[in-house]
Amino acid sequence: QVQLVESGGGLVQAGGSLRLSCAASGFTFSSNALGWFRQAPGKERAFVAAINLSGSITTYSDSVAGRFTISRDNAKKMGYLQMNSLKPDDTAVYYCALRSEGHINGDLVPAVFGPWGQGTQVTVSQ
């Protein structure tokens, strides 16, 4: 069984930065792609970023590309999302999740990821 726990969320002013962490436990992590998603009030869970099993390939949603950086440390079983130049529209609960496969090809929708962490709140003020 794999368990994921997000941390690092908080309140930050527009233009500021936060780094989210995703701690994994269990017997698998390095063989799975890692994704970050977010869900704002009244909206569906949306893709943010993903990284393949080795960390050699990353992809981002258009809304965060150039501002966010996803990374992972397989030895520590940790995933990260560095968020810079934050905007009020980035306000959401952020979730990390693993994929059953190691690649990040195809449509990166929530349905192809799991298990999920519990989420961490990110609030960006004007």
PDB file of N, CA and C in Angstrom, residues 32-38 44-53 57-62 64 70 95 97-114 116:
ATOM      1  N   ASN A  32       6.545   4.860 -10.449  1.00  0.00           N
ATOM      2  CA  ASN A  32       5.300   5.523 -10.812  1.00  0.00           C
ATOM      3  C   ASN A  32       5.525   6.980 -11.185  1.00  0.00           C
ATOM      4  N   ALA A  33       4.787   7.423 -12.185  1.00  0.00           N
ATOM      5  CA  ALA A  33       4.743   8.849 -12.462  1.00  0.00           C
ATOM      6  C   ALA A  33       4.027   9.573 -11.329  1.00  0.00           C
ATOM      7  N   LEU A  34       4.373  10.824 -11.129  1.00  0.00           N
ATOM      8  CA  LEU A  34       3.793  11.646 -10.070  1.00  0.00           C
ATOM      9  C   LEU A  34       3.087  12.840 -10.689  1.00  0.00           C
ATOM     10  N   GLY A  35       1.910  13.130 -10.194  1.00  0.00           N
ATOM     11  CA  GLY A  35       1.164  14.275 -10.682  1.00  0.00           C
ATOM     12  C   GLY A  35       0.738  15.191  -9.553  1.00  0.00           C
ATOM     13  N   TRP A  36       0.597  16.459  -9.886  1.00  0.00           N
ATOM     14  CA  TRP A  36       0.001  17.449  -8.997  1.00  0.00           C
ATOM     15  C   TRP A  36      -1.269  17.976  -9.656  1.00  0.00           C
ATOM     16  N   PHE A  37      -2.320  18.043  -8.878  1.00  0.00           N
ATOM     17  CA  PHE A  37      -3.603  18.575  -9.316  1.00  0.00           C
ATOM     18  C   PHE A  37      -4.075  19.604  -8.305  1.00  0.00           C
ATOM     19  N   ARG A  38      -5.031  20.415  -8.708  1.00  0.00           N
ATOM     20  CA  ARG A  38      -5.593  21.381  -7.782  1.00  0.00           C
ATOM     21  C   ARG A  38      -7.088  21.502  -8.000  1.00  0.00           C
ATOM     22  N   GLU A  44     -13.882  21.744 -10.709  1.00  0.00           N
ATOM     23  CA  GLU A  44     -13.420  20.368 -10.720  1.00  0.00           C
ATOM     24  C   GLU A  44     -11.909  20.305 -10.533  1.00  0.00           C
ATOM     25  N   ARG A  45     -11.448  19.145 -10.103  1.00  0.00           N
ATOM     26  CA  ARG A  45     -10.016  18.943  -9.941  1.00  0.00           C
ATOM     27  C   ARG A  45      -9.321  19.047 -11.291  1.00  0.00           C
ATOM     28  N   ALA A  46      -8.256  19.844 -11.355  1.00  0.00           N
ATOM     29  CA  ALA A  46      -7.586  20.146 -12.607  1.00  0.00           C
ATOM     30  C   ALA A  46      -6.111  19.778 -12.547  1.00  0.00           C
ATOM     31  N   PHE A  47      -5.593  19.368 -13.682  1.00  0.00           N
ATOM     32  CA  PHE A  47      -4.188  19.011 -13.792  1.00  0.00           C
ATOM     33  C   PHE A  47      -3.296  20.227 -13.637  1.00  0.00           C
ATOM     34  N   VAL A  48      -2.177  20.050 -12.955  1.00  0.00           N
ATOM     35  CA  VAL A  48      -1.195  21.109 -12.774  1.00  0.00           C
ATOM     36  C   VAL A  48       0.148  20.729 -13.395  1.00  0.00           C
ATOM     37  N   ALA A  49       0.687  19.593 -12.986  1.00  0.00           N
ATOM     38  CA  ALA A  49       2.010  19.185 -13.446  1.00  0.00           C
ATOM     39  C   ALA A  49       2.187  17.697 -13.238  1.00  0.00           C
ATOM     40  N   ALA A  50       3.105  17.104 -13.984  1.00  0.00           N
ATOM     41  CA  ALA A  50       3.415  15.694 -13.822  1.00  0.00           C
ATOM     42  C   ALA A  50       4.874  15.454 -14.147  1.00  0.00           C
ATOM     43  N   ILE A  51       5.409  14.381 -13.589  1.00  0.00           N
ATOM     44  CA  ILE A  51       6.795  14.019 -13.794  1.00  0.00           C
ATOM     45  C   ILE A  51       6.877  12.507 -13.911  1.00  0.00           C
ATOM     46  N   ASN A  52       7.701  12.027 -14.826  1.00  0.00           N
ATOM     47  CA  ASN A  52       7.789  10.596 -15.029  1.00  0.00           C
ATOM     48  C   ASN A  52       8.584   9.927 -13.917  1.00  0.00           C
ATOM     49  N   LEU A  53       8.690   8.610 -14.001  1.00  0.00           N
ATOM     50  CA  LEU A  53       9.231   7.840 -12.885  1.00  0.00           C
ATOM     51  C   LEU A  53      10.650   8.224 -12.505  1.00  0.00           C
ATOM     52  N   ILE A  57      11.442  13.681 -17.383  1.00  0.00           N
ATOM     53  CA  ILE A  57      10.457  14.335 -18.232  1.00  0.00           C
ATOM     54  C   ILE A  57       9.389  14.959 -17.353  1.00  0.00           C
ATOM     55  N   THR A  58       9.044  16.192 -17.657  1.00  0.00           N
ATOM     56  CA  THR A  58       7.984  16.891 -16.935  1.00  0.00           C
ATOM     57  C   THR A  58       7.033  17.536 -17.917  1.00  0.00           C
ATOM     58  N   THR A  59       5.841  17.802 -17.450  1.00  0.00           N
ATOM     59  CA  THR A  59       4.859  18.514 -18.255  1.00  0.00           C
ATOM     60  C   THR A  59       3.986  19.347 -17.337  1.00  0.00           C
ATOM     61  N   TYR A  60       3.437  20.436 -17.878  1.00  0.00           N
ATOM     62  CA  TYR A  60       2.689  21.387 -17.081  1.00  0.00           C
ATOM     63  C   TYR A  60       1.445  21.845 -17.822  1.00  0.00           C
ATOM     64  N   SER A  61       0.455  22.245 -17.063  1.00  0.00           N
ATOM     65  CA  SER A  61      -0.685  22.897 -17.668  1.00  0.00           C
ATOM     66  C   SER A  61      -0.263  24.266 -18.180  1.00  0.00           C
ATOM     67  N   ASP A  62      -0.984  24.766 -19.167  1.00  0.00           N
ATOM     68  CA  ASP A  62      -0.643  26.068 -19.729  1.00  0.00           C
ATOM     69  C   ASP A  62      -0.706  27.179 -18.683  1.00  0.00           C
ATOM     70  N   VAL A  64       0.209  27.207 -15.612  1.00  0.00           N
ATOM     71  CA  VAL A  64       1.311  27.269 -14.650  1.00  0.00           C
ATOM     72  C   VAL A  64       2.674  27.149 -15.302  1.00  0.00           C
ATOM     73  N   ILE A  70       7.941  21.012 -11.135  1.00  0.00           N
ATOM     74  CA  ILE A  70       7.737  19.751 -10.443  1.00  0.00           C
ATOM     75  C   ILE A  70       9.060  18.996 -10.396  1.00  0.00           C
ATOM     76  N   TYR A  95      -3.252  18.666  -4.623  1.00  0.00           N
ATOM     77  CA  TYR A  95      -3.147  17.244  -4.344  1.00  0.00           C
ATOM     78  C   TYR A  95      -2.007  16.630  -5.147  1.00  0.00           C
ATOM     79  N   ALA A  97      -0.545  12.833  -6.513  1.00  0.00           N
ATOM     80  CA  ALA A  97      -1.062  11.507  -6.797  1.00  0.00           C
ATOM     81  C   ALA A  97      -0.061  10.747  -7.643  1.00  0.00           C
ATOM     82  N   LEU A  98      -0.084   9.443  -7.514  1.00  0.00           N
ATOM     83  CA  LEU A  98       0.737   8.568  -8.329  1.00  0.00           C
ATOM     84  C   LEU A  98      -0.086   7.993  -9.464  1.00  0.00           C
ATOM     85  N   ARG A  99       0.594   7.604 -10.520  1.00  0.00           N
ATOM     86  CA  ARG A  99      -0.012   6.924 -11.650  1.00  0.00           C
ATOM     87  C   ARG A  99       0.436   5.472 -11.644  1.00  0.00           C
ATOM     88  N   SER A 100      -0.414   4.589 -12.129  1.00  0.00           N
ATOM     89  CA  SER A 100      -0.083   3.176 -12.160  1.00  0.00           C
ATOM     90  C   SER A 100       1.050   2.860 -13.127  1.00  0.00           C
ATOM     91  N   GLU A 101       1.349   3.783 -14.025  1.00  0.00           N
ATOM     92  CA  GLU A 101       2.424   3.629 -14.976  1.00  0.00           C
ATOM     93  C   GLU A 101       3.493   4.684 -14.733  1.00  0.00           C
ATOM     94  N   GLY A 102       4.669   4.465 -15.299  1.00  0.00           N
ATOM     95  CA  GLY A 102       5.769   5.379 -15.065  1.00  0.00           C
ATOM     96  C   GLY A 102       5.828   6.568 -16.002  1.00  0.00           C
ATOM     97  N   HIS A 103       5.159   6.490 -17.134  1.00  0.00           N
ATOM     98  CA  HIS A 103       5.216   7.549 -18.137  1.00  0.00           C
ATOM     99  C   HIS A 103       4.147   8.595 -17.880  1.00  0.00           C
ATOM    100  N   ILE A 104       4.275   9.722 -18.565  1.00  0.00           N
ATOM    101  CA  ILE A 104       3.295  10.797 -18.462  1.00  0.00           C
ATOM    102  C   ILE A 104       2.693  11.115 -19.821  1.00  0.00           C
ATOM    103  N   ASN A 105       2.617  10.115 -20.664  1.00  0.00           N
ATOM    104  CA  ASN A 105       1.981  10.266 -21.962  1.00  0.00           C
ATOM    105  C   ASN A 105       0.467  10.251 -21.821  1.00  0.00           C
ATOM    106  N   GLY A 106      -0.205  10.739 -22.839  1.00  0.00           N
ATOM    107  CA  GLY A 106      -1.656  10.709 -22.863  1.00  0.00           C
ATOM    108  C   GLY A 106      -2.278  11.847 -22.082  1.00  0.00           C
ATOM    109  N   ASP A 107      -3.591  11.777 -21.955  1.00  0.00           N
ATOM    110  CA  ASP A 107      -4.336  12.794 -21.225  1.00  0.00           C
ATOM    111  C   ASP A 107      -4.139  12.611 -19.724  1.00  0.00           C
ATOM    112  N   LEU A 108      -3.601  13.626 -19.088  1.00  0.00           N
ATOM    113  CA  LEU A 108      -3.298  13.553 -17.663  1.00  0.00           C
ATOM    114  C   LEU A 108      -4.496  14.067 -16.867  1.00  0.00           C
ATOM    115  N   VAL A 109      -5.477  13.213 -16.793  1.00  0.00           N
ATOM    116  CA  VAL A 109      -6.712  13.526 -16.086  1.00  0.00           C
ATOM    117  C   VAL A 109      -6.710  12.802 -14.747  1.00  0.00           C
ATOM    118  N   PRO A 110      -7.496  13.274 -13.783  1.00  0.00           N
ATOM    119  CA  PRO A 110      -7.494  12.632 -12.469  1.00  0.00           C
ATOM    120  C   PRO A 110      -7.775  11.137 -12.498  1.00  0.00           C
ATOM    121  N   ALA A 111      -8.571  10.675 -13.454  1.00  0.00           N
ATOM    122  CA  ALA A 111      -8.983   9.281 -13.480  1.00  0.00           C
ATOM    123  C   ALA A 111      -7.827   8.319 -13.686  1.00  0.00           C
ATOM    124  N   VAL A 112      -6.715   8.773 -14.252  1.00  0.00           N
ATOM    125  CA  VAL A 112      -5.589   7.878 -14.492  1.00  0.00           C
ATOM    126  C   VAL A 112      -4.564   7.931 -13.373  1.00  0.00           C
ATOM    127  N   PHE A 113      -4.868   8.655 -12.317  1.00  0.00           N
ATOM    128  CA  PHE A 113      -3.976   8.760 -11.160  1.00  0.00           C
ATOM    129  C   PHE A 113      -4.623   8.167  -9.919  1.00  0.00           C
ATOM    130  N   GLY A 114      -3.799   7.691  -9.044  1.00  0.00           N
ATOM    131  CA  GLY A 114      -4.215   7.163  -7.759  1.00  0.00           C
ATOM    132  C   GLY A 114      -3.171   6.208  -7.230  1.00  0.00           C
ATOM    133  N   TRP A 116      -4.140   9.040  -4.006  1.00  0.00           N
ATOM    134  CA  TRP A 116      -4.060  10.476  -3.802  1.00  0.00           C
ATOM    135  C   TRP A 116      -3.697  10.826  -2.370  1.00  0.00           C
TER     136      TRP A 116
END
